[in-house]
Short mmCIF file of C-alpha atoms in Angstrom, two decimals:
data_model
loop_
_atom_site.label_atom_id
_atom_site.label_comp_id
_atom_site.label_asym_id
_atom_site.label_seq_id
_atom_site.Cartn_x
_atom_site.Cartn_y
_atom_site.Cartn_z
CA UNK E 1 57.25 -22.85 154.44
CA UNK E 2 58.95 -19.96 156.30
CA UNK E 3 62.22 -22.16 156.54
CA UNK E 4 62.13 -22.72 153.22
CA UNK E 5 61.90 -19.01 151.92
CA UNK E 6 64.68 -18.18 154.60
CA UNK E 7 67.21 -21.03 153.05
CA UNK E 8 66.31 -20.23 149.51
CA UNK E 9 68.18 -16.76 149.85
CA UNK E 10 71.22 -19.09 150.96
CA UNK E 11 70.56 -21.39 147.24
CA UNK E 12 73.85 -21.95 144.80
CA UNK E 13 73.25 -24.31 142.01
CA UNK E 14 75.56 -26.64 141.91
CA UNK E 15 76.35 -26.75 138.24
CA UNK E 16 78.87 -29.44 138.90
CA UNK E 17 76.47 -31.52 139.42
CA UNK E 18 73.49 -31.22 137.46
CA UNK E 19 75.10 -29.26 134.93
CA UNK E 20 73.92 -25.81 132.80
CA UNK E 21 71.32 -26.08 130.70
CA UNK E 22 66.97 -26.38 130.60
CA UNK E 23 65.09 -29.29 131.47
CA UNK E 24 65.25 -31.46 128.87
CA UNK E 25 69.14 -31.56 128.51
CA UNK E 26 68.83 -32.96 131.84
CA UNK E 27 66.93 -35.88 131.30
CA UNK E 28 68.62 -39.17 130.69
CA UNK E 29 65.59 -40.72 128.88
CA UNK E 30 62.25 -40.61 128.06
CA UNK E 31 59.52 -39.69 131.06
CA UNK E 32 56.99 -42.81 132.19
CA UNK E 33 53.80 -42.11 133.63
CA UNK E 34 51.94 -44.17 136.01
CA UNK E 35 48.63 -46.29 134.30
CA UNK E 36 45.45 -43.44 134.51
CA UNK E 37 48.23 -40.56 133.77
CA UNK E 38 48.55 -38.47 130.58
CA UNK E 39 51.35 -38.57 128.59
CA UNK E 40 53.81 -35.60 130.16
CA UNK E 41 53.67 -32.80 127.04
CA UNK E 42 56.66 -30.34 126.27
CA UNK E 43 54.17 -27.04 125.88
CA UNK E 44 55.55 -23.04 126.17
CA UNK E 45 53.70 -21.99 129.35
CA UNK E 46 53.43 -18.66 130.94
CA UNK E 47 56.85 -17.82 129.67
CA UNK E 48 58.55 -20.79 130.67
CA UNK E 49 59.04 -24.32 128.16
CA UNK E 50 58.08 -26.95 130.75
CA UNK E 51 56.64 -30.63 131.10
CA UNK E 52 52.78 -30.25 131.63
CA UNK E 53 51.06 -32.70 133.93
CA UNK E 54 48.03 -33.00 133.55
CA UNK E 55 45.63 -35.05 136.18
CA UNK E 56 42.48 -35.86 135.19
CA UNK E 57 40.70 -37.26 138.08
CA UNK E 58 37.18 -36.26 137.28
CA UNK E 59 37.71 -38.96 135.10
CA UNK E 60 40.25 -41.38 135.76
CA UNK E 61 40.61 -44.02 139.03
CA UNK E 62 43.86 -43.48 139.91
CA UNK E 63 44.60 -42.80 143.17
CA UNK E 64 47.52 -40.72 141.95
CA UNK E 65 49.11 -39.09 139.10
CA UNK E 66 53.07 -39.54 138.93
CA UNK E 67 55.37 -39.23 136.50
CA UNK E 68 59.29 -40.79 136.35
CA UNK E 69 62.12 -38.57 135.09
CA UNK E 70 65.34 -40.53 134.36
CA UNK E 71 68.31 -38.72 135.16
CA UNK E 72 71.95 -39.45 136.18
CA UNK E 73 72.81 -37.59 139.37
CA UNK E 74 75.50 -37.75 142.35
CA UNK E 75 73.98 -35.77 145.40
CA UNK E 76 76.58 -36.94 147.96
CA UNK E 77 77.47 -33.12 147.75
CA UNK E 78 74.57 -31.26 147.24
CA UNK E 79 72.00 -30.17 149.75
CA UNK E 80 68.98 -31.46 147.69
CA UNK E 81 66.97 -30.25 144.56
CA UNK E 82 64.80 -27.21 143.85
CA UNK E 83 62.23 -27.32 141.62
CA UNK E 84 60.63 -24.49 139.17
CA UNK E 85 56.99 -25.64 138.74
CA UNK E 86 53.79 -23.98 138.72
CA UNK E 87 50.27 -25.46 139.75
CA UNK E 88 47.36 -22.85 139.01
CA UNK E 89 44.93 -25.41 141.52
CA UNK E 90 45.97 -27.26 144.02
CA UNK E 91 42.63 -28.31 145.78
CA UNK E 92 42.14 -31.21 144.00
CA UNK E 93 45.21 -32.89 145.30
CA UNK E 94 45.65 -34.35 148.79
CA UNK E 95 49.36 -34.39 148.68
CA UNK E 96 52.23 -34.01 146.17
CA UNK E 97 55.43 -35.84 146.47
CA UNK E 98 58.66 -36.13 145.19
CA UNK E 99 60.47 -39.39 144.55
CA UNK E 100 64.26 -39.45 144.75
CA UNK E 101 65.75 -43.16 143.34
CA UNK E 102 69.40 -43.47 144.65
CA UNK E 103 71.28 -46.64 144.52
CA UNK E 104 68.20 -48.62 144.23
CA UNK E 105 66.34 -46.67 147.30
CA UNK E 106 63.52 -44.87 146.96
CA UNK E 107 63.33 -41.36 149.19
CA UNK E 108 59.96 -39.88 150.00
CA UNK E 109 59.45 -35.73 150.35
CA UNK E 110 56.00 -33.99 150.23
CA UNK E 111 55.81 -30.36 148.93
CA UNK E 112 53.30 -27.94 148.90
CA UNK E 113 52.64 -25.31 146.15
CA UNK E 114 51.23 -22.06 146.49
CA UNK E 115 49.22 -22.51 143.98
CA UNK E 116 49.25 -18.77 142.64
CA UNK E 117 49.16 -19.36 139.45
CA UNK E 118 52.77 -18.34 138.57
CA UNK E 119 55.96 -20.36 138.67
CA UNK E 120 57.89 -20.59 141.78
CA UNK E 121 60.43 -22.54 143.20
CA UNK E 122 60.04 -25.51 145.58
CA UNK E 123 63.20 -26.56 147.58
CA UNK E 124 63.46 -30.44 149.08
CA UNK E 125 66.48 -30.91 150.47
CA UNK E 126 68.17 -34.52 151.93
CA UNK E 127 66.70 -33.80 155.32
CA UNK E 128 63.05 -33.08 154.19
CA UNK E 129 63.15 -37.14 152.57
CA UNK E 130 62.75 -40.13 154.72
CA UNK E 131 64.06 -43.40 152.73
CA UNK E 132 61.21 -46.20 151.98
CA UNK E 133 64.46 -48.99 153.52
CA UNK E 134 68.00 -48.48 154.44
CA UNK E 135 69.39 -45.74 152.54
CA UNK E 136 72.14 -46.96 150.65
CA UNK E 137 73.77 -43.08 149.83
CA UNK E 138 73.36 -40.40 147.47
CA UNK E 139 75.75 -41.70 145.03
CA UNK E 140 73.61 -42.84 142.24
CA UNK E 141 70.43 -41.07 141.60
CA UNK E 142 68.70 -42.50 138.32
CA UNK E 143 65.40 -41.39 139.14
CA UNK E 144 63.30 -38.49 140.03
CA UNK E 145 59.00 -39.20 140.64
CA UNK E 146 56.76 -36.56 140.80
CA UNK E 147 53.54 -37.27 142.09
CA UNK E 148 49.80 -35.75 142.81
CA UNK E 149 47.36 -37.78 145.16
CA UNK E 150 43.85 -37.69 144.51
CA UNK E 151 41.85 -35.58 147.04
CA UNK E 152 38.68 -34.60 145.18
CA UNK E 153 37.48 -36.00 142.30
CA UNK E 154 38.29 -32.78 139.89
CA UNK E 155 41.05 -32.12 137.22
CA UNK E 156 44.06 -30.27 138.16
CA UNK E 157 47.86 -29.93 136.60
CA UNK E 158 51.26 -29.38 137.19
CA UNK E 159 54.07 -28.00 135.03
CA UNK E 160 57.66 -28.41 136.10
CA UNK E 161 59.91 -26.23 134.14
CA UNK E 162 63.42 -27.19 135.42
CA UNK E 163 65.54 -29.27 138.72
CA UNK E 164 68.20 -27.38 139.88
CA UNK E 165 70.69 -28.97 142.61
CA UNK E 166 71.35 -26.66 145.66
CA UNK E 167 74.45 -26.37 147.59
CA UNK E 168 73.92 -26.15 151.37
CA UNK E 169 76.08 -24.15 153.34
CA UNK E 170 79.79 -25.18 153.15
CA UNK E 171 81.19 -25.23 156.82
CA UNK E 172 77.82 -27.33 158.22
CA UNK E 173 77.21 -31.01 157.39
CA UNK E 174 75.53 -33.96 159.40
CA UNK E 175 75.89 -37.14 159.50
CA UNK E 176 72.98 -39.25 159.25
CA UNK E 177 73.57 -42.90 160.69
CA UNK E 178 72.17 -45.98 159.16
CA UNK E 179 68.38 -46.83 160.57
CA UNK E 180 66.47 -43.89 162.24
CA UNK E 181 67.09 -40.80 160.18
CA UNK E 182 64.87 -39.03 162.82
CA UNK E 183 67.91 -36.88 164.48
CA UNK E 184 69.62 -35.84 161.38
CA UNK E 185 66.30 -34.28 159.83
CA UNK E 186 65.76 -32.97 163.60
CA UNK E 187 69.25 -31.16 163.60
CA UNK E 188 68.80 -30.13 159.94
CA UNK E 189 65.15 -28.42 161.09
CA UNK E 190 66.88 -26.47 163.62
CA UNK E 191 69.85 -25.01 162.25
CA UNK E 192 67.26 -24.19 158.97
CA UNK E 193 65.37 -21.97 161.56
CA UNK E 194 68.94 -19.63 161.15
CA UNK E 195 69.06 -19.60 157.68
CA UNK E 196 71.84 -22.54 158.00
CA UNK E 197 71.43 -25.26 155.26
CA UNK E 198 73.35 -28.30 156.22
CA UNK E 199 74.41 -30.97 153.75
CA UNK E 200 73.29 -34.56 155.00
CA UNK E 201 76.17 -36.84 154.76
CA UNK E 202 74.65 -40.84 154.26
CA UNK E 203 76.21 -43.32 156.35
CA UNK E 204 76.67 -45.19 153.15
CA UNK E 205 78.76 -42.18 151.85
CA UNK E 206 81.17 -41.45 154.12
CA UNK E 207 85.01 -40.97 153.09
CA UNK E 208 87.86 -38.88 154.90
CA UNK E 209 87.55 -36.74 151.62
CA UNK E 210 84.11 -35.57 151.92
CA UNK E 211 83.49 -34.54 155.56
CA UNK E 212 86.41 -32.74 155.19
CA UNK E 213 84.33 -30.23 153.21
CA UNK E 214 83.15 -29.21 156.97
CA UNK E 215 84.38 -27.25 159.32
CA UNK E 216 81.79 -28.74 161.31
CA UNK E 217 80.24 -31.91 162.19
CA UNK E 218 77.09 -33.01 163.70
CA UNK E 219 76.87 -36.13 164.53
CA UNK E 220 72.95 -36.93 166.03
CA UNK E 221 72.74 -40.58 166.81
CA UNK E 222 75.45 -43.04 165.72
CA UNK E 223 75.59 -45.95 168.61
CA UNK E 224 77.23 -48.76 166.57
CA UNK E 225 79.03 -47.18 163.75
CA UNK E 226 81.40 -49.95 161.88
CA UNK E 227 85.03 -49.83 161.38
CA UNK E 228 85.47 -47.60 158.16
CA UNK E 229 82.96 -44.73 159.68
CA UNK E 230 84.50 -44.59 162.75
CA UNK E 231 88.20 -44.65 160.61
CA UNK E 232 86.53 -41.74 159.08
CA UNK E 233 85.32 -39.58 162.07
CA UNK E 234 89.11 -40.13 163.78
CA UNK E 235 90.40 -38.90 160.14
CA UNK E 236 88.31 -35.96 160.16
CA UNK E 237 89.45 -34.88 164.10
CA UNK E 238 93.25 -35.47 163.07
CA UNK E 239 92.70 -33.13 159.99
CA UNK E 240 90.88 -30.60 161.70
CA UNK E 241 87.62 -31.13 161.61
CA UNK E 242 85.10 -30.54 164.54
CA UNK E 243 82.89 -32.97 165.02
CA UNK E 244 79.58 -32.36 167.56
CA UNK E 245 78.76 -36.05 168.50
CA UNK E 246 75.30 -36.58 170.90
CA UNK E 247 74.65 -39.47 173.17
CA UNK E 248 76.09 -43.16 173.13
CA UNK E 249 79.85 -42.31 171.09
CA UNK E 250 82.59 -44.63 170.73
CA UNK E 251 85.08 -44.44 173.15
CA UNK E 252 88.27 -43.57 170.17
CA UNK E 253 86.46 -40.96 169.11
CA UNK E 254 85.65 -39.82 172.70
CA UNK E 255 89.36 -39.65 173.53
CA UNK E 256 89.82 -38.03 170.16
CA UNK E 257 87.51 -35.11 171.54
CA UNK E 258 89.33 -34.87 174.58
CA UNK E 259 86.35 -36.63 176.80
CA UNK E 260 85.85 -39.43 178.78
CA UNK E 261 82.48 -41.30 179.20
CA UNK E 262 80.82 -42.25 182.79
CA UNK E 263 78.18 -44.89 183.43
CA UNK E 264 75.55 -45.25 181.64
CA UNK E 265 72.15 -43.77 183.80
CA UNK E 266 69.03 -45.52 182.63
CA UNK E 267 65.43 -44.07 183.18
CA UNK E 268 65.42 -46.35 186.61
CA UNK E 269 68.46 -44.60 188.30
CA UNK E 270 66.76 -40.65 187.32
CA UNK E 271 64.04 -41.00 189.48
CA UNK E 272 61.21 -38.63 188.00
CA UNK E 273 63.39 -38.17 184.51
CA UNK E 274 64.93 -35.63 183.54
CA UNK E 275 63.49 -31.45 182.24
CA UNK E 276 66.55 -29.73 180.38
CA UNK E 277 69.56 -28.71 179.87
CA UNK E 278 71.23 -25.22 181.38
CA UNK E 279 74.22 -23.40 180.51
CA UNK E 280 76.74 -22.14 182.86
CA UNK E 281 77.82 -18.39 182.36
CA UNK E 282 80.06 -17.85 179.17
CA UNK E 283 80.80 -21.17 178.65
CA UNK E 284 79.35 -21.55 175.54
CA UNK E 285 79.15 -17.56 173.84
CA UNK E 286 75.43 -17.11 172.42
CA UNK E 287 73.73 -20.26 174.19
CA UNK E 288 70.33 -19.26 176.01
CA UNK E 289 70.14 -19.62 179.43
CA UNK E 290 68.44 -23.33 179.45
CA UNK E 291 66.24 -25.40 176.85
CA UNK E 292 63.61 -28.14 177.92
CA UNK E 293 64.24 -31.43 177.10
CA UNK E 294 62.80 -34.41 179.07
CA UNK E 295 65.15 -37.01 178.26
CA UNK E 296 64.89 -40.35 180.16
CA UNK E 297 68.77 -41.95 180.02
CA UNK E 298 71.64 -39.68 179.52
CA UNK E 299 75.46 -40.82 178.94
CA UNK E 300 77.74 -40.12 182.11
CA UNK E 301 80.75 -38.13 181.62
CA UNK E 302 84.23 -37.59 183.47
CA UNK E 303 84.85 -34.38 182.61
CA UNK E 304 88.27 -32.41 182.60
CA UNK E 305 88.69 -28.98 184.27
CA UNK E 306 86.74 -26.37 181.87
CA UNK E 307 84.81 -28.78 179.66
CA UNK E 308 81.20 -28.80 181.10
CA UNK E 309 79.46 -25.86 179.31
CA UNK E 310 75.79 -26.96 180.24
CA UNK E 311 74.74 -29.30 183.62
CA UNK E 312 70.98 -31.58 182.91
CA UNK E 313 68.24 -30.27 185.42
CA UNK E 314 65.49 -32.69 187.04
CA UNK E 315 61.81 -32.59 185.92
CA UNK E 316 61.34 -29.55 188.57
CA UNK E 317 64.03 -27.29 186.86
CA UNK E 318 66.57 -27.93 189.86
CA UNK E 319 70.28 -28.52 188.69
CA UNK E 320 71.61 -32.18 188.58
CA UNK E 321 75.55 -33.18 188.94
CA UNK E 322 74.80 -34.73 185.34
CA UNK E 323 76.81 -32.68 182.83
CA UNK E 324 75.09 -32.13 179.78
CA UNK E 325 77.03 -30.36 176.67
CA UNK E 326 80.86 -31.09 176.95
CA UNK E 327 83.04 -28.94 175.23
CA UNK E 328 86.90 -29.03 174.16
CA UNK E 329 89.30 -27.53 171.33
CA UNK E 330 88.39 -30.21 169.08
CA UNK E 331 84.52 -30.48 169.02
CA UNK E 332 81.59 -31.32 171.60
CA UNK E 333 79.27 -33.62 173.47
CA UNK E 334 75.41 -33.73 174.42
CA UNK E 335 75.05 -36.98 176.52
CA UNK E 336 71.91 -37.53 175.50
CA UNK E 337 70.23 -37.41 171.98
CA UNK E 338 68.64 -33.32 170.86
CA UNK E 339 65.02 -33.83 171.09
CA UNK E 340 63.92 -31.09 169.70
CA UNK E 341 60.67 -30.27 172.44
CA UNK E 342 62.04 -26.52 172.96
CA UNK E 343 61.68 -25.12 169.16
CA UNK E 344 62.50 -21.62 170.30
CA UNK E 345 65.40 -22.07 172.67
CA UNK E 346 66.75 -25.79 171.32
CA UNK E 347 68.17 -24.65 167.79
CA UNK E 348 69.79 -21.79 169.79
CA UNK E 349 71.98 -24.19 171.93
CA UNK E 350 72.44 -25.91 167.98
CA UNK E 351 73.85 -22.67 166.48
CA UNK E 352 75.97 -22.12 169.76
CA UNK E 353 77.46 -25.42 169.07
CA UNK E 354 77.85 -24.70 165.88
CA UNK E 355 79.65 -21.17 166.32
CA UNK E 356 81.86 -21.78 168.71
CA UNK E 357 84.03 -23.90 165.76
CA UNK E 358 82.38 -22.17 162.91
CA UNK E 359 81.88 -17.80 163.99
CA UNK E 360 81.25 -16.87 160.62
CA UNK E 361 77.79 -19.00 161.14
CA UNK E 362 76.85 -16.27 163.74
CA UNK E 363 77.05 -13.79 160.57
CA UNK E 364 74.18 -16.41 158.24
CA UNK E 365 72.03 -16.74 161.18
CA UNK E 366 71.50 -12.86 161.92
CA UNK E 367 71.10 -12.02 158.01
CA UNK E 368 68.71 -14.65 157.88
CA UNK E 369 66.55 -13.13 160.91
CA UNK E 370 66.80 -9.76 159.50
CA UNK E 371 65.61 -11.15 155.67
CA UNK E 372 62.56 -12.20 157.84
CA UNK E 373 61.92 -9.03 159.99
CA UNK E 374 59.65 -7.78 157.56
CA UNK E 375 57.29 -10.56 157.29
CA UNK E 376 57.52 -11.33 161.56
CA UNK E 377 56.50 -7.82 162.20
CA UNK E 378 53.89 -8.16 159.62
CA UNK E 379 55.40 -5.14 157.01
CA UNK E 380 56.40 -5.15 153.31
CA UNK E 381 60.10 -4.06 153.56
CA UNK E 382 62.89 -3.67 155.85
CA UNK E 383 62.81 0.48 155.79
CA UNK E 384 59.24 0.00 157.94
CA UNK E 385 61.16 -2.51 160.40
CA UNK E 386 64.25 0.35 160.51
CA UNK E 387 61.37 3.38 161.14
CA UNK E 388 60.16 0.83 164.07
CA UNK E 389 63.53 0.34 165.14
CA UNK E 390 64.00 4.22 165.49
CA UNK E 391 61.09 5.09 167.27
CA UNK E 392 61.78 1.45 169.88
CA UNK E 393 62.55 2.33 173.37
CA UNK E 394 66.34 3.19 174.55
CA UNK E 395 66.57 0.24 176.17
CA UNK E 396 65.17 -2.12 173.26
CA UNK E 397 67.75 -0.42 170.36
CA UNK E 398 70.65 -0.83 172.90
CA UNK E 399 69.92 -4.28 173.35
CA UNK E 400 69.64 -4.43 169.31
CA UNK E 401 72.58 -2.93 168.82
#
């Protein structure tokens, strides 16, 4: 939830898309709710008109309540949804979902209310959903399910009192390949720890036109990418656009970047694997000093003078003649996939990425950490975390500043 509260401050609704207006005028048809659910009720509720939904499972079998909303949507653009609802009791309920129909796919996100008693607003973005089959894009979204699974055998509720679209920041996006959408929603996690919210770009969506929304380009896993995607990655260098591509790339694209690829080093030829990545000096401004990461096959790479900002270590922490993270003018290289084991110094070797193409990205990422002071140190408002600042050792506010 912490992620979540940070990106919210970063929300835009995207009235292009969904268009001004309540609830209702965003409906494309009339709601249908699952066998054992009530009818969803139009009812003026703690200030808000919203859709109440009830579910009665002291006396019903279902093992869920859900509830489909028709709508006619396009989210190749937008980040993802938010949604205003309130839920005075969430014990009842073992998990809530939401549903997301595009082209025919169905794309799974759970959600967790606060369950306060008052409205508040839920974000579920791209990366939080994992398709139920191969996504086929975000260009047709005809329906939205919410749903309640049964936990204890008591009667709870929901209201939902409007679904906003959210625009995610505009220099970021990532590409998310066809098949395991594990990477994407990896590098989406990370650069959300900064207050960065990255559109997710389908696969099945991907035209010169729309990455060149971004400045920047991640590019997680994407080992066998057909003819018109790679058309559209080459399109996107020649225009400008800096693409940060991980692991197994084609070899147009490579030469695009500026790099070369090596042999390929499989688990057998790293005896004892491999235990992270470090940086070398100021070859990449704001990177930490090294991550972990045990990966077990890595790309090789010919490098040019200048272009090796980070060198893979073995699994005791010596340095390896391996480079790592690859840099030129046009964009960057990991030779190996971003696992994600080092959640405190991984997304910082993200965001370094990131800002070397992108500064202003450096600017997000501190206002984000300093919207959160208050709560990390554990007071109610940024004039305590300024008094503590004060009264901090020399050495600690020169270091701040």
């Amino acid at each position: 939830m912490k992620r979540r509260r940070a990106t919210l401050l970063l929300v835009v609704l995207a009235t292009g898309a969904f268009g001004a207006g309540d609830l209702a005028s965003r409906l494309a048809g009339a709601i249908e709710a699952n066998s054992g659910s009530p009818k969803a009720v139009w009812r003026q509720i703690a200030g808000r008109r919203a859709l109440d939904l009830q579910c009665p499972f002291d006396t019903n079998d279902a093992q869920r309540c859900f509830w489909d909303l028709p709508v006619r949507l396009d989210l190749r653009e937008p980040a993802g949804l938010v949604l205003t609802l309130r839920c005075p009791d969430a014990g009842p309920v073992a998990q809530f979902n939401l549903y997301i129909r595009s082209n025919g796919v169905w794309h799974a996100a759970t959600f967790s209310p606060q369950a306060t008693g008052g409205w508040e607003q839920i974000q579920i973005t791209k990366a939080d959903t994992r398709p139920e089959g191969p996504s086929q894009g975000w260009s047709r979204v005809d329906c939205l399910r919410i749903a309640a699974w049964r936990g204890e055998n008591q009667s709870t509720s929901m209201q939902l009192a409007d679904i906003q679209t959210i625009a995610g920041d505009p220099t970021v996006g990532i590409l998310c390949g066809q098949g395991d959408t594990t990477y994407a929603r990896r590098t989406a996690g990370a650069l959300q720890d900064f207050g960065i919210l990255a559109n997710l770009v389908d696969q099945a969506d991907i035209s010169s036109s729309l990455l060149q929304s971004y400045q920047v380009l991640f590019v997680p896993h994407l080992p066998n990418p057909d003819a018109a995607t790679e058309n559209a990655l080459l399109a996107y260098v020649r225009n400008g656009g800096h693409p940060i591509v991980f692991y197994t790339v084609p070899d147009r694209l490579l030469a695009s970047l500026g790099f070369t690829s090596g042999p390929y080093y499989p688990a057998s030829k790293l005896p004892g694997g491999l235990g992270g990545v470090t940086f070398q000096g100021t070859a990449l401004p704001g990177a930490p000093e090294r991550f972990i990461q045990h990966s077990g096959n890595i790309m090789g790479a010919v490098p040019q003078a200048n272009q090796v900002a980070a060198w893979w270590l073995d699994s005791t922490g010596r340095a390896t003649p391996y480079p790592a993270v690859l840099v030129s003018g046009n964009g960057a290289w990991m030779t190996h996939v971003y696992l994600g084991q080092d959640p405190h110094e991984g997304p910082k070797a993200l965001l370094a990425l990131a800002g070397r193409f992108a500064p202003e990205l450096w600017r997000t990422a501190a206002l984000s950490r300093l919207r959160e002071a208050p709560r990390t140190i554990g007071v109610s408002d940024m004039s305590a975390v300024v008094e503590g600042f004060r009264q901090a050792p020399v050495e600690a506010r020169r270091q701040v500043q």
